[in-house]
Coordinates of C-alpha atoms (C1' of nucleotides) in Angstrom, one line a residue:
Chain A
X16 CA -9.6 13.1 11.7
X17 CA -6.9 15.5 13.0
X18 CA -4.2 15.3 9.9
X19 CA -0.7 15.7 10.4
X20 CA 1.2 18.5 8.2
X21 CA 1.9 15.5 6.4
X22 CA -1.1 14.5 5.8
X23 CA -2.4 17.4 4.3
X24 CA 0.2 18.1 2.1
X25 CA -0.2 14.5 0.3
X26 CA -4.5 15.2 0.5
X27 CA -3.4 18.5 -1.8
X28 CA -1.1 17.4 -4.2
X29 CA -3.6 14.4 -4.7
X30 CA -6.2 17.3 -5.4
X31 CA -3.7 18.7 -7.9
X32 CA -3.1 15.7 -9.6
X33 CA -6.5 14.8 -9.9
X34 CA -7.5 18.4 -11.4
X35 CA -4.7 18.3 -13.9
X36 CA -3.3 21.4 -11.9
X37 CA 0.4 19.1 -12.3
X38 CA 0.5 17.7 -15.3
X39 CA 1.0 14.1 -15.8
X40 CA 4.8 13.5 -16.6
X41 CA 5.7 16.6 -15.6
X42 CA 8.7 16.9 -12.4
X43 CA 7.9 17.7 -8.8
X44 CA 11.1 18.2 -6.8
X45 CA 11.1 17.9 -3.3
X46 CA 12.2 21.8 -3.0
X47 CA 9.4 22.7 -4.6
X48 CA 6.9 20.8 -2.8
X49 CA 8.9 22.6 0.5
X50 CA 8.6 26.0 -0.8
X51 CA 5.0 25.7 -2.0
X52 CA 3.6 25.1 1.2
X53 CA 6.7 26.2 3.2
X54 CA 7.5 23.1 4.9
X55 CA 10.6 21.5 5.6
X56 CA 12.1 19.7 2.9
X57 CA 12.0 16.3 5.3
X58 CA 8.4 16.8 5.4
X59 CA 8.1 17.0 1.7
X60 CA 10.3 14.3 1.3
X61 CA 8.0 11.8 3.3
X62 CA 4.8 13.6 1.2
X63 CA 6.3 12.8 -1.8
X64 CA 7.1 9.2 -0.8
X65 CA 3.9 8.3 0.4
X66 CA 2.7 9.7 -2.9
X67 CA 5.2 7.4 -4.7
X68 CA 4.0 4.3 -2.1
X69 CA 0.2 5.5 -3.9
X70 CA 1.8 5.8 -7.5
X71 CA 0.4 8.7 -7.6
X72 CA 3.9 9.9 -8.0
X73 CA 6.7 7.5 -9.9
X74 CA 10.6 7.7 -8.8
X75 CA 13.6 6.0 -9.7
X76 CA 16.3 5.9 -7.4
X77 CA 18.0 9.6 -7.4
X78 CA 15.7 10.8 -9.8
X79 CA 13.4 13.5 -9.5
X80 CA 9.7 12.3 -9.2
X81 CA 7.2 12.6 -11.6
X82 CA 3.4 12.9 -11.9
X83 CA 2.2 9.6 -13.1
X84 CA 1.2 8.9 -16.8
X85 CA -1.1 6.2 -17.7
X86 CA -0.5 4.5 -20.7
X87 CA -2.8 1.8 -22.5
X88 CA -1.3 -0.6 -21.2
X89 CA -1.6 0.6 -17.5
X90 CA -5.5 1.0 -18.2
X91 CA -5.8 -1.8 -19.5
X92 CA -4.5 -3.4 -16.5
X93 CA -6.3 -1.3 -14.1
X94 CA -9.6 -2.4 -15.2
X95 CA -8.4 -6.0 -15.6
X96 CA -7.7 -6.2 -12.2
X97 CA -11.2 -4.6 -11.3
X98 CA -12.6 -6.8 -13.5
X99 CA -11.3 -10.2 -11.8
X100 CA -11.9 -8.5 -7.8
X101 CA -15.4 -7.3 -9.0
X102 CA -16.5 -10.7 -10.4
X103 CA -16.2 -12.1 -8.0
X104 CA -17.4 -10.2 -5.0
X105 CA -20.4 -10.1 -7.5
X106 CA -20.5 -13.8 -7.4
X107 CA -20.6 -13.8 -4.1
X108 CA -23.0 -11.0 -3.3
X109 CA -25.2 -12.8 -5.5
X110 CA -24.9 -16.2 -3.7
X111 CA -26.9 -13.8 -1.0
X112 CA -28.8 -12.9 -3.0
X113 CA -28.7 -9.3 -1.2
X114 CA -27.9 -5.7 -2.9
X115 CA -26.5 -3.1 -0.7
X116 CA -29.2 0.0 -0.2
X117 CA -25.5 2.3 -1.4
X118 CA -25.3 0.9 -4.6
X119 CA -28.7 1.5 -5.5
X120 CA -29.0 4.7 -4.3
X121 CA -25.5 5.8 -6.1
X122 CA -27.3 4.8 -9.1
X123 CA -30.0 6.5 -8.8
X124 CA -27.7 9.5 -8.5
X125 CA -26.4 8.5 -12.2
X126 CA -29.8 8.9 -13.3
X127 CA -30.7 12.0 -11.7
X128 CA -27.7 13.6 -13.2
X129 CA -28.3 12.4 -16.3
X130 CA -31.4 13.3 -16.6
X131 CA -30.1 17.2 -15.5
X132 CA -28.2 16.8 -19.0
X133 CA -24.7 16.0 -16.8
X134 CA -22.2 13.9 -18.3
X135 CA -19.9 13.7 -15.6
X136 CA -20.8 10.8 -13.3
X137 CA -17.6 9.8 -12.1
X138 CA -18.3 10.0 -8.4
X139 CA -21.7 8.3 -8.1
X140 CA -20.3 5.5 -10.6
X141 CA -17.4 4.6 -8.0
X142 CA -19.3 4.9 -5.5
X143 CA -21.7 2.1 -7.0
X144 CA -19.3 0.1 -7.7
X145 CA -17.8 0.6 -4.2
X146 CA -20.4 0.4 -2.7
X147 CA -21.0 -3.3 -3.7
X148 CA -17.6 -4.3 -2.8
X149 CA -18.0 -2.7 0.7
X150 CA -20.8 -4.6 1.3
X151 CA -18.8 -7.8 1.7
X152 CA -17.4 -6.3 4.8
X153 CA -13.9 -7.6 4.2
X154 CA -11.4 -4.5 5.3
X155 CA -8.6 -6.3 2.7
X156 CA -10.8 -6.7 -0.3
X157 CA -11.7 -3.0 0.2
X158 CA -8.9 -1.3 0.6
X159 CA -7.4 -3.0 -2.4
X160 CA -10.1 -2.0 -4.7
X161 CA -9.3 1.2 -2.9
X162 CA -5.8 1.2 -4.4
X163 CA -7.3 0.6 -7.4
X164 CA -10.1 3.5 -7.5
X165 CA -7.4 5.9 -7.2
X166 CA -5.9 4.8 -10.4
X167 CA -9.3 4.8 -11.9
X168 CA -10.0 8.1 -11.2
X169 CA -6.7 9.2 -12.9
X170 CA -7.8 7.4 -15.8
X171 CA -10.6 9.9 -16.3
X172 CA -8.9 13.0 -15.1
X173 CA -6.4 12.6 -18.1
X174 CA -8.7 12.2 -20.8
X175 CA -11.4 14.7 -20.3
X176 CA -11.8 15.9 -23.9
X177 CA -12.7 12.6 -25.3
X178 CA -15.6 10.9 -25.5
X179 CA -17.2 8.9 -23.1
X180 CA -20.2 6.4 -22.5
X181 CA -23.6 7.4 -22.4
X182 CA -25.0 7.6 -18.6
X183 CA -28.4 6.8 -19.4
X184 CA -26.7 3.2 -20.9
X185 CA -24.4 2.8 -17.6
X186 CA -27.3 3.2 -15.4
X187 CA -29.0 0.6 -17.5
X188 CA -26.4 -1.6 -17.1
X189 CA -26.1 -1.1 -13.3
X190 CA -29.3 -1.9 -12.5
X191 CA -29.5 -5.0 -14.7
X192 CA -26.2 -6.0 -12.7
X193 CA -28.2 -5.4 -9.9
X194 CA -31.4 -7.1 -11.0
X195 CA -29.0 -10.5 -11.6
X196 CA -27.8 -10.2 -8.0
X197 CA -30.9 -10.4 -6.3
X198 CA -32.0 -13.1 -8.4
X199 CA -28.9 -15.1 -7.3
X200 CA -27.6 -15.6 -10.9
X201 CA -24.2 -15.2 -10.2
X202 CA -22.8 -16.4 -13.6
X203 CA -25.1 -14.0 -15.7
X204 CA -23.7 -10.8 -13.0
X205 CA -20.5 -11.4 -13.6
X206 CA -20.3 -11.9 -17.6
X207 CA -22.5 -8.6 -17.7
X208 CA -20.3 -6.7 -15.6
X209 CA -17.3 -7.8 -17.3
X210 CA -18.7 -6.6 -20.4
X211 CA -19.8 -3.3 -18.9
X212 CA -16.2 -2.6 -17.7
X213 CA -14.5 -4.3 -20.6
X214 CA -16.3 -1.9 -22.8
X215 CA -15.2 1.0 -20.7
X216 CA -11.7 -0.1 -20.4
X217 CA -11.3 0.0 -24.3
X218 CA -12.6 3.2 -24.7
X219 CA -10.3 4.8 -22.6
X220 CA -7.4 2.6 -23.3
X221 CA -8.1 3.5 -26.9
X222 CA -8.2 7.3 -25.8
X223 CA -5.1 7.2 -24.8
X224 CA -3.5 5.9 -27.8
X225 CA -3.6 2.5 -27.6
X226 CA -5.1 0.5 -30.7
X227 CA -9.1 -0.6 -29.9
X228 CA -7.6 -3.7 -30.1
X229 CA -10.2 -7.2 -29.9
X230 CA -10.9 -6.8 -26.2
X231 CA -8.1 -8.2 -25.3
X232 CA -8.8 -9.7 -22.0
X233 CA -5.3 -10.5 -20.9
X234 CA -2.2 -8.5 -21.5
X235 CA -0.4 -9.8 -24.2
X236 CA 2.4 -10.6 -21.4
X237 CA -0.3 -13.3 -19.9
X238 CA 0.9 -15.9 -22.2
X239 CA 4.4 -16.9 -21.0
X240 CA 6.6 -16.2 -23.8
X241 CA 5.9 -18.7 -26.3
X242 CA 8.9 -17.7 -28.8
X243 CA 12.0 -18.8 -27.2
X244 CA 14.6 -19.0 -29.8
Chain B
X6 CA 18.8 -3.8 -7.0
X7 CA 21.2 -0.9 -5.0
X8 CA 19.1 -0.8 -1.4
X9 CA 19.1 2.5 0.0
X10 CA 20.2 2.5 3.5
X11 CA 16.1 2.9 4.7
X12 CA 15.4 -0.3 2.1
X13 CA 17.8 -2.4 5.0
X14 CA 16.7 -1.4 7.6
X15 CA 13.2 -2.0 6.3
X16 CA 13.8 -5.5 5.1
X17 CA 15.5 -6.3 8.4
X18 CA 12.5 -5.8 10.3
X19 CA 10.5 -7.6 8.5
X20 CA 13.0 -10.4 8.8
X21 CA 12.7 -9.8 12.5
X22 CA 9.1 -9.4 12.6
X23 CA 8.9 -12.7 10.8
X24 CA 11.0 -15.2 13.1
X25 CA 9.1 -13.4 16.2
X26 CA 12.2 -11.8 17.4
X27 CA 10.5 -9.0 17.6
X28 CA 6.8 -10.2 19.0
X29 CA 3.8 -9.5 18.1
X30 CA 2.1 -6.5 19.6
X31 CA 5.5 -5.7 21.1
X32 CA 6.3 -1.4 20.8
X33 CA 8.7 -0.4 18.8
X34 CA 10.3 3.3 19.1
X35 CA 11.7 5.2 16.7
X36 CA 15.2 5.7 19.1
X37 CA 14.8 1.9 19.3
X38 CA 15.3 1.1 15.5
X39 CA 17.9 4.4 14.8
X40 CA 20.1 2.7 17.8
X41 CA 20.3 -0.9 16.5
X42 CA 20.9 -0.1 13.3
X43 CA 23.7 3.3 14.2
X44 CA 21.2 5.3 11.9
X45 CA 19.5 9.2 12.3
X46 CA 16.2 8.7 13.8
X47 CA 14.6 10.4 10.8
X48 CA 15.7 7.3 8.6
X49 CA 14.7 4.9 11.1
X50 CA 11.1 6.9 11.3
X51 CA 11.1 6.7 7.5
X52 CA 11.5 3.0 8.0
X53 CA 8.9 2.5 10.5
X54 CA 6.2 4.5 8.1
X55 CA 7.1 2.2 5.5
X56 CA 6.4 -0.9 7.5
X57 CA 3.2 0.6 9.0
X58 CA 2.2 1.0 5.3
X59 CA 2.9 -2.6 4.6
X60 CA 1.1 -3.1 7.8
X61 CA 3.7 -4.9 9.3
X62 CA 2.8 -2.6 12.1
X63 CA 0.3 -0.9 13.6
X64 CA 0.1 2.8 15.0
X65 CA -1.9 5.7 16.4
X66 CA -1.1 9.3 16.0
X67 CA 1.5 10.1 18.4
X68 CA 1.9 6.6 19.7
X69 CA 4.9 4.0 19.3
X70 CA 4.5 2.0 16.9
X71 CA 3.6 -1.6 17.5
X72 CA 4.5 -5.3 16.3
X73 CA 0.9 -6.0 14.3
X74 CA -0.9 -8.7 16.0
X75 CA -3.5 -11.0 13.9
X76 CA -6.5 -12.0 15.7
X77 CA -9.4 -14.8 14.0
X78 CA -11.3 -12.1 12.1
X79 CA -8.0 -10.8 10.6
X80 CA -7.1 -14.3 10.1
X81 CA -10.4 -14.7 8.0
X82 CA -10.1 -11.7 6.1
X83 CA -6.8 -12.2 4.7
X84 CA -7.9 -15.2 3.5
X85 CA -11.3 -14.8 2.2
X86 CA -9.8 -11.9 0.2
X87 CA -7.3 -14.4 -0.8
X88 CA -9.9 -17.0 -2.0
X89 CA -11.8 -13.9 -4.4
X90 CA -8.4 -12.9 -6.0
X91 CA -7.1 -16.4 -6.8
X92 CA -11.0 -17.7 -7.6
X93 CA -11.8 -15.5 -10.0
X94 CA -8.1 -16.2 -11.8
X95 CA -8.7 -19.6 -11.6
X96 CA -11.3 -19.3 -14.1
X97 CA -9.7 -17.0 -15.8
X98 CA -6.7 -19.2 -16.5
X99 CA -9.4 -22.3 -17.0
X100 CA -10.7 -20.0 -19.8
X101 CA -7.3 -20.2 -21.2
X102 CA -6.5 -24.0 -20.4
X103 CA -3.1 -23.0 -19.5
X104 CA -0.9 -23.6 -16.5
X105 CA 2.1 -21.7 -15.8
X106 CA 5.0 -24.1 -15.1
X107 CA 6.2 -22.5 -12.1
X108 CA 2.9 -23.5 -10.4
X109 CA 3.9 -27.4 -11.2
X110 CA 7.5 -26.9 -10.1
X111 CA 6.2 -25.4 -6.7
X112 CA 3.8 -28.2 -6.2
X113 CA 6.5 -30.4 -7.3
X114 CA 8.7 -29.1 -5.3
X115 CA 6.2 -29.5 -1.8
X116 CA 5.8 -32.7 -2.8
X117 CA 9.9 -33.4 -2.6
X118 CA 10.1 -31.8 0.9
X119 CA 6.8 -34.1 2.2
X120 CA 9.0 -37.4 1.2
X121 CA 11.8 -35.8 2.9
X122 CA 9.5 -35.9 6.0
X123 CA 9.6 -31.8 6.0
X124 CA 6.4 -30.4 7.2
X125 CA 7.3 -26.7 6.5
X126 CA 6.4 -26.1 3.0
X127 CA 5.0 -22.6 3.7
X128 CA 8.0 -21.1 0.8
X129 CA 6.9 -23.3 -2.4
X130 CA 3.0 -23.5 -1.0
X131 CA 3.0 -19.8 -1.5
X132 CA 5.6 -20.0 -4.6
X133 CA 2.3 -22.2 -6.1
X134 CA -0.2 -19.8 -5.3
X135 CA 1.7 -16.9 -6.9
X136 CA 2.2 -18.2 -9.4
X137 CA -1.0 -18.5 -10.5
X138 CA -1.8 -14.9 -10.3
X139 CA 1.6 -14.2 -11.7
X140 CA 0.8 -16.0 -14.9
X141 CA -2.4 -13.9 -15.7
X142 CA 0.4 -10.8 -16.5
X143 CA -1.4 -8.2 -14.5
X144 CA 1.1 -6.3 -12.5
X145 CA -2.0 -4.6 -10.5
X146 CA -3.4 -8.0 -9.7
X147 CA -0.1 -9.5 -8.7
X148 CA 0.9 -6.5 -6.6
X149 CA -2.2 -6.9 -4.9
X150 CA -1.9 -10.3 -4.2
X151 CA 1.3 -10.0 -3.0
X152 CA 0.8 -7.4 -0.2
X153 CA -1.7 -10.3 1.1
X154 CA 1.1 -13.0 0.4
X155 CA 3.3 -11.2 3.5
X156 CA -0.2 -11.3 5.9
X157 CA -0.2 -14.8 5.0
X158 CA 3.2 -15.5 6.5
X159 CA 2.6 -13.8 9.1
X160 CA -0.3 -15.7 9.8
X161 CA 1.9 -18.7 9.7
X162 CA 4.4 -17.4 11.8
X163 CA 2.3 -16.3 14.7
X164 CA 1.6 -19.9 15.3
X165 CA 4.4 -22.2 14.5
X166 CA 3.3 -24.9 17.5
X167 CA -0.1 -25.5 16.1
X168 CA -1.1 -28.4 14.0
X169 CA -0.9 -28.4 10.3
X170 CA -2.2 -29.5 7.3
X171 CA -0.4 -32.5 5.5
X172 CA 1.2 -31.8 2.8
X173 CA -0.1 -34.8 1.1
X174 CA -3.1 -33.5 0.9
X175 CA -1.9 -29.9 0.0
X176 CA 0.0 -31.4 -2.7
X177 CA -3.2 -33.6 -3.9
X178 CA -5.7 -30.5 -3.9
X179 CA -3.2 -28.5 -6.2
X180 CA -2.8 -31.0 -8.6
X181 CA -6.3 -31.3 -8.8
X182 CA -7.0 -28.0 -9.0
X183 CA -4.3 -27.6 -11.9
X184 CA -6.1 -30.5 -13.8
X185 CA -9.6 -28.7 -14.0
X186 CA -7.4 -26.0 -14.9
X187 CA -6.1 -27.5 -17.8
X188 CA -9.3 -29.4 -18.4
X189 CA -11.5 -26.1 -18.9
X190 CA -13.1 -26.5 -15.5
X191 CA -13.5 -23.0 -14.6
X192 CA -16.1 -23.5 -11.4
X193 CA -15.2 -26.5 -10.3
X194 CA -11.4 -25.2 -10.1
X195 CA -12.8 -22.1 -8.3
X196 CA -15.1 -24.0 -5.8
X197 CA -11.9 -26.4 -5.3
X198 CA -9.7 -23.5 -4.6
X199 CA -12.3 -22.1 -2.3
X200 CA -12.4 -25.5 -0.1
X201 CA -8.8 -25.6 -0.1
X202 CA -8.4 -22.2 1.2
X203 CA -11.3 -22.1 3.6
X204 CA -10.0 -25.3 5.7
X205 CA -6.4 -23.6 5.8
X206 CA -8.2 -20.3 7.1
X207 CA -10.2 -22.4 9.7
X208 CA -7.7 -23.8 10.8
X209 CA -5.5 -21.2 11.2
X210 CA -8.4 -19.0 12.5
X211 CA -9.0 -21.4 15.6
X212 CA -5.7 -21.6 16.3
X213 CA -5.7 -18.0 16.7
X214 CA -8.4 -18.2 19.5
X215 CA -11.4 -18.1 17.3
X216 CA -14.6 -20.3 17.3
X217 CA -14.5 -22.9 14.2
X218 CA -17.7 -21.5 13.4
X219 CA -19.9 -22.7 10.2
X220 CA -17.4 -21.9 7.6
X221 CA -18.1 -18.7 7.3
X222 CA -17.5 -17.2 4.1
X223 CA -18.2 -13.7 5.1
X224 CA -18.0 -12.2 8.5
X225 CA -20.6 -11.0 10.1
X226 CA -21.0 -7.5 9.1
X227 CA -21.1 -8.6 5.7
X228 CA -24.7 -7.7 6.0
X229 CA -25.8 -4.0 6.4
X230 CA -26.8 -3.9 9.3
X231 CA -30.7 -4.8 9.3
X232 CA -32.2 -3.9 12.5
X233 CA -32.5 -0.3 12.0
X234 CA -35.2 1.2 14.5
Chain C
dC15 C1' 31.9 12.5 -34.5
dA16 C1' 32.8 10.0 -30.4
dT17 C1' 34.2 10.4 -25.8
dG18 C1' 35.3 12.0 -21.5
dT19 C1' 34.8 15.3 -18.0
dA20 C1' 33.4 19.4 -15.1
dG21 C1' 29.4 21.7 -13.2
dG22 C1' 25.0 22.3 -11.3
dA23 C1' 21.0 20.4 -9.6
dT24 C1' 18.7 16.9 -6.7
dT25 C1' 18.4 13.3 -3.6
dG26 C1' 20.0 10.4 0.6
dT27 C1' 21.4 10.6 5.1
dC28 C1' 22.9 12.8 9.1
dG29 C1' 22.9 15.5 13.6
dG30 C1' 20.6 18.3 16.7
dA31 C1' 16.7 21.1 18.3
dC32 C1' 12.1 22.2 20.1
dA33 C1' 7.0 22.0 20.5
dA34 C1' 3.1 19.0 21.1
dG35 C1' 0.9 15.1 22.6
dT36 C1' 0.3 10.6 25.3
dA37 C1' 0.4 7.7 29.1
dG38 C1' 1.4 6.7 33.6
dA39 C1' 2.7 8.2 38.2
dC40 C1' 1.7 11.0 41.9
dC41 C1' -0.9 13.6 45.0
dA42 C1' -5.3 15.6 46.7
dA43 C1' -10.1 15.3 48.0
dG44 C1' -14.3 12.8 49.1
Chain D
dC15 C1' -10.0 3.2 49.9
dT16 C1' -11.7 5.0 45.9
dT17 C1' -12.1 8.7 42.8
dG18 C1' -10.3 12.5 40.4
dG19 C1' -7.2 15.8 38.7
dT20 C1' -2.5 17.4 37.9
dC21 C1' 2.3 16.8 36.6
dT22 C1' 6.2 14.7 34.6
dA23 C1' 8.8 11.6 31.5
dC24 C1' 8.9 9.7 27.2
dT25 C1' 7.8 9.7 22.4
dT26 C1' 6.5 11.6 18.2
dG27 C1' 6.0 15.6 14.7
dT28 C1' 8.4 19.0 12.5
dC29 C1' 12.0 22.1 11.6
dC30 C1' 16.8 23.7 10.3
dG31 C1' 21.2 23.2 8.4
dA32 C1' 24.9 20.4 6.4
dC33 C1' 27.4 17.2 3.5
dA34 C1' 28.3 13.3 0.3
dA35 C1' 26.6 10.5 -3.5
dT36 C1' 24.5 10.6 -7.7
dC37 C1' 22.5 12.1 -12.0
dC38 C1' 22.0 15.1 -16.2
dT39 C1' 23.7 18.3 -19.2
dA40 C1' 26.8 20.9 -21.6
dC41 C1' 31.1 21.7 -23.0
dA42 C1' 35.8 20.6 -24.1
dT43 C1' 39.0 17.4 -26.3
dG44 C1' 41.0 14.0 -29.3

DNA sequence: CATGTAGGATTGTCGGACAAGTAGACCAAG
DNA sequence: CTTGGTCTACTTGTCCGACAATCCTACATG
């Protein structure tokens, strides 16, 4: 994969992101992304754009851009949206009946660092998850949960300090999911994955400030507004 | 909404893309677009990136960009990814035994153009469907859905002489599908949605030079590949 | 205190320039 | 005549410098 100048510019400031290196909210102006890795302001320009298409970045027209900042709301509605694509690959994969050999073995990566006393399991969780959706084989599905794993991984990055679900439950949880999909009982995989990311989705929504709230599984906005005059 | 001069140019294509002026798989250069449109070939590069991202075209490092070109297994993906989105909303919004009353005004609205003996009722067909996910309130989910919704009209546009599907029966499957809706019918308003969509793709798929095939609901690499040694 | 305005900072777009890479034409050898 | 390698034209990737349009802030003014 030869990558452009371009290309590696974006790859970094994803990296920065993603450690907390630029804080969320905080400006990046395209001078500075020019003088930091002495490119031309163009090129930083186009960076910062294609950071913007990825929301890693958010602009308004004129403005300076800005690290994102996730709010409730916006985790709330990440997870929704995994929620409804996930179901229903899960459905599907379980109308196969078949479990892809990736997701199994990215959980027994959970366990393994789990059982080394790790609590970080971010990478081996997306990858399980990914790893079912992959195995549909559809390049559109994948790339928009792709989108979506970004934002999930920013989710985590900016709440490190709280606290976070047990991995020794997750992997539970994972292989039940799994259990259901071999077993073709595509209702049962769905409802439990809902309820394994629902429960995740609250705690971080309520992390970030948000009220716990009673698992609210639509946006308040879902209801068309229902007050008129 | 105060378009930026790049936003034109951008939306332009598209148009052009669209009515096959410009045809598929035909090369575009970057000189190409910065002469039609009298602007600095860095905008009309900026431009061209965009639509690449949108996948509106295709291109290789170095390489002139492309008109994209959708062949059967495109064709299928698009809409099989459709049919898990709008599936698992279905039931969703069959949960809720609501139905947003754009998605009756579209359907309404098909059903005005059919008596009018119009068979192009590609606008409100996909005002129906977007509605739908619209009315769940989950920006992700509608964003996501709506980078499929241009595929989709491109799909329709790269074969304007082929044979259709009547809108009498388009018209009759929604109203169905919105009366399970209503009624709490969450998998039988799926697995209606499902047959709708998988004759369109079909159809659209042979016409495209592909087999009929079985109705595949996954293409073939669904399956991890199982002949190892 | 409200309001308007000047200034600085930042983005949007332009024009030109050059190196690097690709693809196809052309020529040479078997 | 086919095969193979080289060369050239075209296109893209990146840079530099410049200017107008726009936005934000701070200050001056009534």
């Amino acid at each position: 994969m030869v990558t452009s100048v371009i290309d590696a510019v974006v790859e970094d400031l994803k990296e920065l992101v993603l450690s907390r290196e630029l804080a969320p909210d905080s400006p990046l102006t395209e001078a500075e992304v020019a003088a930091r890795y002495d490119v031309a302001r163009a090129t930083a320009k186009a960076a910062i754009e294609r950071l913007v298409a990825e929301k890693v970045l958010v602009r308004r027209n004129h403005k300076t851009a800005r690290v994102v900042k996730l709010g409730p709301g916006d985790v709330r509605d990440i997870y929704n949206t995994r929620i409804y694509l996930e179901s229903e690959v899960l459905r599907r994969l379980a109308g196969l009946g078949e479990v892809p050999e990736d997701a199994r073995a990215a959980n027994a990566e959970i366990a393994a660092l789990w059982q080394q006393g790790t609590w970080n399991i971010v990478g081996p969780d997306m990858r399980f998850h990914t790893a079912l959706i992959d195995s549909l084989g559809s390049d559109r599905t994948s790339s928009a949960y792709a989108s979506l794993a970004f934002e999930v991984k920013l989710c985590m990055s900016q709440l490190q300090g709280s606290q976070r679900l047990s991995p020794e439950i997750i992997v539970a949880e994972h292989a039940k999911i799994l259990d259901l999909i071999t077993s073709g009982e595509a209702d049962a995989s769905a409802a439990l994955l809902d309820e394994h990311l629902s429960r995740a989705r609250e705690l971080l929504a309520g992390a970030l400030g948000g009220e716990p709230g009673p698992a609210a599984y639509l946006p308040s906005s879902a209801l068309p507004a229902s007050t008129p005059a």
